[in-house]
Structures are given as C-alpha cells and as structure tokens.
PDB file of C-alpha atoms in Angstrom:
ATOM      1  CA  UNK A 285    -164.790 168.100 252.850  1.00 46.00           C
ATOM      2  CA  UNK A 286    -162.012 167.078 250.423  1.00 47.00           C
ATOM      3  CA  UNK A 287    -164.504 166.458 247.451  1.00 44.00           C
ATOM      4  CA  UNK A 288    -163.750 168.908 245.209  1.00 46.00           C
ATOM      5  CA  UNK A 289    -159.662 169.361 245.569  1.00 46.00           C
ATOM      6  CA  UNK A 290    -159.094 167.267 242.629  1.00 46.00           C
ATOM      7  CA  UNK A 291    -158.827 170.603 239.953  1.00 54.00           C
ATOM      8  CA  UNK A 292    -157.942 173.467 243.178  1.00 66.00           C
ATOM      9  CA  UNK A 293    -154.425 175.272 242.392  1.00 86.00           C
ATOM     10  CA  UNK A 294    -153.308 174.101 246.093  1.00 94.00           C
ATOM     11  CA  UNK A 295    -154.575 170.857 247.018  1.00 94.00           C
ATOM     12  CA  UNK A 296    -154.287 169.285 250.183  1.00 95.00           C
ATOM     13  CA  UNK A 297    -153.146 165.761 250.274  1.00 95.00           C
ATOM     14  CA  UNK A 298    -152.146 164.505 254.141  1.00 96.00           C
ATOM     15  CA  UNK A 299    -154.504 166.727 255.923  1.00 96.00           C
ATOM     16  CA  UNK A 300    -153.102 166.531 260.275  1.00 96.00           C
ATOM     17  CA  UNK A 301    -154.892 166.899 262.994  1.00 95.00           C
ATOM     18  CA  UNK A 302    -155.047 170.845 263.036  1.00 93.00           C
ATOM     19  CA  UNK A 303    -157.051 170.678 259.488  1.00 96.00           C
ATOM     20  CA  UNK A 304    -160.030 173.082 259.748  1.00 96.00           C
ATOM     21  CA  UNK A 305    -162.481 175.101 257.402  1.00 97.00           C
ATOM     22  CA  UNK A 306    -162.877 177.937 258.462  1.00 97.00           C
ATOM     23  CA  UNK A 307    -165.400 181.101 257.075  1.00 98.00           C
ATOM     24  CA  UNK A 308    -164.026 183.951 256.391  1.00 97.00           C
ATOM     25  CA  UNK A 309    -164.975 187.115 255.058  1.00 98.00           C
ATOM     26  CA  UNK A 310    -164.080 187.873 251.500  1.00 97.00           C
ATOM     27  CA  UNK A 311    -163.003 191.209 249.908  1.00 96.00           C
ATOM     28  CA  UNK A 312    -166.539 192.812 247.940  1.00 97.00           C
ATOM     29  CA  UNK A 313    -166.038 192.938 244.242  1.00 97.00           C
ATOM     30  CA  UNK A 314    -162.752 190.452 243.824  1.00 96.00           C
ATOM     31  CA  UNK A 315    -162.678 187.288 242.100  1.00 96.00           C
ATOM     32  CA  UNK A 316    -161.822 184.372 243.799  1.00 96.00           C
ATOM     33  CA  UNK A 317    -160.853 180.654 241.960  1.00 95.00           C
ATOM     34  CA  UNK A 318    -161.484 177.400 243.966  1.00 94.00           C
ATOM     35  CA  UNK A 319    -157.787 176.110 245.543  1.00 94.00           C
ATOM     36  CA  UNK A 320    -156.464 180.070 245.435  1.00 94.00           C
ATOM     37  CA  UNK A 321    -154.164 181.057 248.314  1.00 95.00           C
ATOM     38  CA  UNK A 322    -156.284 184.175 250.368  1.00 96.00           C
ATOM     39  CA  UNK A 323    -154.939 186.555 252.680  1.00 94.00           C
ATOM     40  CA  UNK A 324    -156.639 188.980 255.195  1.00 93.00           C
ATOM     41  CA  UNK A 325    -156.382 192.673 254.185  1.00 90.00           C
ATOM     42  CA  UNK A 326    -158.586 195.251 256.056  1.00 91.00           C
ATOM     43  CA  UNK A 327    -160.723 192.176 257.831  1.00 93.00           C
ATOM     44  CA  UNK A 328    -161.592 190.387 254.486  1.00 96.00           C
ATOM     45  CA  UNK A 329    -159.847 187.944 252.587  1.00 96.00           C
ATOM     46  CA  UNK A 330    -158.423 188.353 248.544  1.00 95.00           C
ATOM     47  CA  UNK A 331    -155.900 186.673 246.439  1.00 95.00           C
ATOM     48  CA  UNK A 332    -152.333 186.127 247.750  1.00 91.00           C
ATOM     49  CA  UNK A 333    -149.916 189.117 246.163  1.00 82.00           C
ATOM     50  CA  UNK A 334    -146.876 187.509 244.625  1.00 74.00           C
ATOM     51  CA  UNK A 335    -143.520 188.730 245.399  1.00 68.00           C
ATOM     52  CA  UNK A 336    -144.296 189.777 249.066  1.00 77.00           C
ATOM     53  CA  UNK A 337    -143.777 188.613 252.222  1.00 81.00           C
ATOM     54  CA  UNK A 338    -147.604 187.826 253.117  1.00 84.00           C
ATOM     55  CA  UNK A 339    -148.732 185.020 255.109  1.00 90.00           C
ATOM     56  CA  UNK A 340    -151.944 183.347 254.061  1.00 93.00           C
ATOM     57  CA  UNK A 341    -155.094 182.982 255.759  1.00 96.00           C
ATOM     58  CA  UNK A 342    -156.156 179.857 253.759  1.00 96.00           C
ATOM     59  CA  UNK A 343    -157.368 177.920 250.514  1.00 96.00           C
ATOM     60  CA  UNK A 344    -159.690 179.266 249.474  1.00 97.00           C
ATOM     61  CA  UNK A 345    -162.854 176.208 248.994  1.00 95.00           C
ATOM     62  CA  UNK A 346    -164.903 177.755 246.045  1.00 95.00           C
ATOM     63  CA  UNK A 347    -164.910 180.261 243.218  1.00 95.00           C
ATOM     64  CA  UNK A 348    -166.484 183.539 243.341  1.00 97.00           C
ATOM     65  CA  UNK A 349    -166.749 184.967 240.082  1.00 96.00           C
ATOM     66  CA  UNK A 350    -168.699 188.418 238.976  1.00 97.00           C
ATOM     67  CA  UNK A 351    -171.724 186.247 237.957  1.00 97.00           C
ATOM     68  CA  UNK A 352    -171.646 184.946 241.928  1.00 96.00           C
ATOM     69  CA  UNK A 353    -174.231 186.351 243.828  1.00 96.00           C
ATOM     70  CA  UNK A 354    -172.460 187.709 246.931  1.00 96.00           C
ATOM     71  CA  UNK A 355    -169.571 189.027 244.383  1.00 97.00           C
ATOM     72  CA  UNK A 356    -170.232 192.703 245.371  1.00 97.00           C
ATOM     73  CA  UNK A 357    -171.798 192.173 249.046  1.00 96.00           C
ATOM     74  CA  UNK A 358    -169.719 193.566 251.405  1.00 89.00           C
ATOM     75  CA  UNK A 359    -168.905 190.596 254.575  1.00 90.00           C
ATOM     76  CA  UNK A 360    -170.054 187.998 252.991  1.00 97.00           C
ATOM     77  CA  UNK A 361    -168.224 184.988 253.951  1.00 97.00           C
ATOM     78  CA  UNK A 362    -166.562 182.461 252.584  1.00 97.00           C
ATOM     79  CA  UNK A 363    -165.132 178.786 253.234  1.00 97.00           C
ATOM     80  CA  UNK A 364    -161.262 178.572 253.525  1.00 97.00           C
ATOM     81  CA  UNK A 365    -159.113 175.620 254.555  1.00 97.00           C
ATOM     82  CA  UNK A 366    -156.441 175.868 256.670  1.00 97.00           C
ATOM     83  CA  UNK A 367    -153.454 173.243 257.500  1.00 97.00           C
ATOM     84  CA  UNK A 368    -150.917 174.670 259.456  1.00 95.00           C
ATOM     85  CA  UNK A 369    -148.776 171.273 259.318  1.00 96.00           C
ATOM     86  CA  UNK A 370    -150.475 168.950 256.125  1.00 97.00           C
ATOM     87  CA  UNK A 371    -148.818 168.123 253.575  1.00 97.00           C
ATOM     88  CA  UNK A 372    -149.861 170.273 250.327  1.00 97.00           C
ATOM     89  CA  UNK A 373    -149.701 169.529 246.605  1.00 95.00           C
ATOM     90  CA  UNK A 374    -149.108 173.187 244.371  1.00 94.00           C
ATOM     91  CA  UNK A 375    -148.941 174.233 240.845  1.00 93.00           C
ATOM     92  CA  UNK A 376    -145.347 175.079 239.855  1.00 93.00           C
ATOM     93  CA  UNK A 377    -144.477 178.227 238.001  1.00 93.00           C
ATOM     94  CA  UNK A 378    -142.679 176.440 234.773  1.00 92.00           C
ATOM     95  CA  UNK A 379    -142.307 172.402 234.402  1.00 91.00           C
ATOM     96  CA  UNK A 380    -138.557 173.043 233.652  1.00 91.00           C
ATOM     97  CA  UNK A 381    -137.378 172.688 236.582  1.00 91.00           C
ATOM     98  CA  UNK A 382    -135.039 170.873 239.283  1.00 92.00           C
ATOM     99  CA  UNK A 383    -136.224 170.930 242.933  1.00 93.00           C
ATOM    100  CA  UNK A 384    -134.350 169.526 245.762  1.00 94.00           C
ATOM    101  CA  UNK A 385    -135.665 168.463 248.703  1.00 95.00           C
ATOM    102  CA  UNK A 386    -135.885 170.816 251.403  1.00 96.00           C
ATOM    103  CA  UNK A 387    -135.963 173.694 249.304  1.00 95.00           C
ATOM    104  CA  UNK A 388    -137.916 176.884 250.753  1.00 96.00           C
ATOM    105  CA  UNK A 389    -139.107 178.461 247.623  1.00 95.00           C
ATOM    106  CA  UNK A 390    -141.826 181.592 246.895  1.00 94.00           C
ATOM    107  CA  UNK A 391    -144.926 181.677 246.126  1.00 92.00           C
ATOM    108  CA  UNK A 392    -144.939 183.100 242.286  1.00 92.00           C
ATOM    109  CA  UNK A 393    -148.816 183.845 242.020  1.00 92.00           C
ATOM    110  CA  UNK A 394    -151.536 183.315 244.007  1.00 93.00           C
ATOM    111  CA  UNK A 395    -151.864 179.989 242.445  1.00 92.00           C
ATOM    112  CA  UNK A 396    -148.234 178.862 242.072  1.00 93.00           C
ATOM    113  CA  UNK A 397    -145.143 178.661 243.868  1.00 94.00           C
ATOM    114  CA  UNK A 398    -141.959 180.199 242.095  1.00 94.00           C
ATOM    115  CA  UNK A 399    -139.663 176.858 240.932  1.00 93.00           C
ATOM    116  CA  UNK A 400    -136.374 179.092 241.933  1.00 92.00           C
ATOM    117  CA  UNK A 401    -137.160 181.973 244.033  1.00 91.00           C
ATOM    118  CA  UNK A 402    -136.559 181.640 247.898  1.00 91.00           C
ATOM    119  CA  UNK A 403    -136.618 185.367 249.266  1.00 91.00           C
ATOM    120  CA  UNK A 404    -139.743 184.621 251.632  1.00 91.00           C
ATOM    121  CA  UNK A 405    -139.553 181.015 252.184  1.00 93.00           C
ATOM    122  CA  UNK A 406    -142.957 180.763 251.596  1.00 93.00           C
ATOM    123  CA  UNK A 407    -142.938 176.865 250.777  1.00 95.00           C
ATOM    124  CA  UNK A 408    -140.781 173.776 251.341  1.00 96.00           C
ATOM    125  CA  UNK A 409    -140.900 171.336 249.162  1.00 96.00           C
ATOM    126  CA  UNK A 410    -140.696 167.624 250.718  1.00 96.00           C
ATOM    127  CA  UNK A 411    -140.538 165.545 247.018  1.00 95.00           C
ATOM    128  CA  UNK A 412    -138.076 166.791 244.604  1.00 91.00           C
ATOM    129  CA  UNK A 413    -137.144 165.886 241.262  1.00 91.00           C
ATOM    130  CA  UNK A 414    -137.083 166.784 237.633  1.00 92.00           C
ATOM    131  CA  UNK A 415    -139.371 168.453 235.247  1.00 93.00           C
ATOM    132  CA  UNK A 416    -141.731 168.430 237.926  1.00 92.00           C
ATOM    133  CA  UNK A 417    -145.833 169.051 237.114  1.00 92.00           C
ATOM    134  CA  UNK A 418    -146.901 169.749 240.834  1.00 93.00           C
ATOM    135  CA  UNK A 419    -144.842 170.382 243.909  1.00 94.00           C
ATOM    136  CA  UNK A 420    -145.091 168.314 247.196  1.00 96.00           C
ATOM    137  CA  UNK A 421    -144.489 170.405 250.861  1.00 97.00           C
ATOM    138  CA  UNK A 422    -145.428 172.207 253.298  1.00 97.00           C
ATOM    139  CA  UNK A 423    -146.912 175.931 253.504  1.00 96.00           C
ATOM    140  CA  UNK A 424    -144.699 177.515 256.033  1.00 94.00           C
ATOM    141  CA  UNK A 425    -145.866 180.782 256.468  1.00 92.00           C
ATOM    142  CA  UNK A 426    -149.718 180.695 257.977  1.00 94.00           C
ATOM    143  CA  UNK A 427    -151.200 183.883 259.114  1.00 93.00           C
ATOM    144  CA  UNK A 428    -152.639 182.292 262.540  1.00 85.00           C
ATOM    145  CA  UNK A 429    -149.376 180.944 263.374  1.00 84.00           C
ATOM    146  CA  UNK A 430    -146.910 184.000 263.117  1.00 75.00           C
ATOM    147  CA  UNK A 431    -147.273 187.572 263.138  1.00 68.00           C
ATOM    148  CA  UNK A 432    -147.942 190.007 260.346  1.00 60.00           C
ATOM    149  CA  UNK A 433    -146.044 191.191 257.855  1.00 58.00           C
ATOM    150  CA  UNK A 434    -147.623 193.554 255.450  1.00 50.00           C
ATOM    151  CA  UNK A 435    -151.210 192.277 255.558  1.00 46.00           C
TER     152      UNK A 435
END
C-alpha cells in the first residue's frame, strides 16, 4: 500500500486507523501526478484548485498522463488515499520560510501548501521550524468529513 509514497507531492507518514484507498472516478482527459491532492467535481475527481476553499477527496495513488490508457475514458476509476486523521508530509511552496507549530496554512497548488497563507485553513502543520524542505500536519479539510463548499 505505502510502496510508492517515497517521490508523491503529499506523502503519508503515520497512517490511523481510518486509512483507506478508495477508487474513485477520475475527470476524462485531465492529467493526474502520483501524491496530487483530487477533488470531486461533477462525480469525478481532478486536481485540487489553489486559492479556494475546496475540500479534497484524496491522494491521488498513481499518475495518469495523456500517454495513459484510460486518459480520455470517461468513469474510469482511479485509486485515492484517504486519512482523515494521519499525519501527512507536503511539499512547501518556497524553502524560505518560518512555520510555527499549529499554524493552519493553504494549500498553494495542488501539490503544495502555501508557507504563509491561512484564508482556508486547509493544513496544520504539527513540526515547525526554519527553512523548511517538507511540511509535517494534518489535512484538515476532507470532503467525507464536512460539507461542501464549492465542489
């Protein structure tokens, strides 16, 4: 299951007891990277939007490029993992930065988190420090567990 998470944008590194993988349909004609936050719009998952308030569905567990062979099909599903309450490592936005623990902060693309916007809350970090080269926390805002925004 965890195999792979070594190069994935979002990597999960205390997995709890809620850990699951679960398959989803993805958006027809939409490239996806392995370790890319997904959210459901109009049934099927696609890369997280930055800058909006947009819960995820998942991680998603493997690329899907144009050369993929369900790249245009329509349903096809696939593998996301979702951790309402594990313990998450992310890519930060810049490495000049200073993040304090407890900090609620944004994600900044669909494969970052922001290292000083908080408007959504998206994230809260649970290591800080200095010049940081991956965040530590917890994904706070889960599609299954509150209700939905804009997505």
């Amino acid at each position: 299951l965890f195999t792979s998470f070594y190069k994935m944008a979002f990597k999960l590194t205390i997995p709890s007891s809620r850990c699951r993988v679960e398959h989803v349909a993805k958006t027809a004609s939409t490239a996806i990277a392995e370790g890319e936050a997904v959210y459901t719009v109009s049934g099927a998952v696609s890369p997280l939007s930055a800058a909006s308030d947009e819960r995820i569905k998942g991680i998603a567990m493997r690329e899907v490029t144009a050369a993929s062979s369900d790249y245009a099909t329509s349903g096809a599903k696939i593998a996301v993992l979702i951790d309402e309450d594990g313990t998450w490592e992310a890519d930060p936005s810049s490495t000049t930065n200073t993040i304090t623990v407890g900090t609620y902060l944004d994600y900044a693309t669909s494969k970052t988190v922001h290292v000083s916007n908080s408007t959504y809350d998206q994230f809260k970090v649970t290591v800080g420090g200095t010049n940081l080269t991956k965040l530590t926390g917890k994904i706070t805002r889960w599609e299954d567990s509150e209700p939905p925004a804009t997505n």
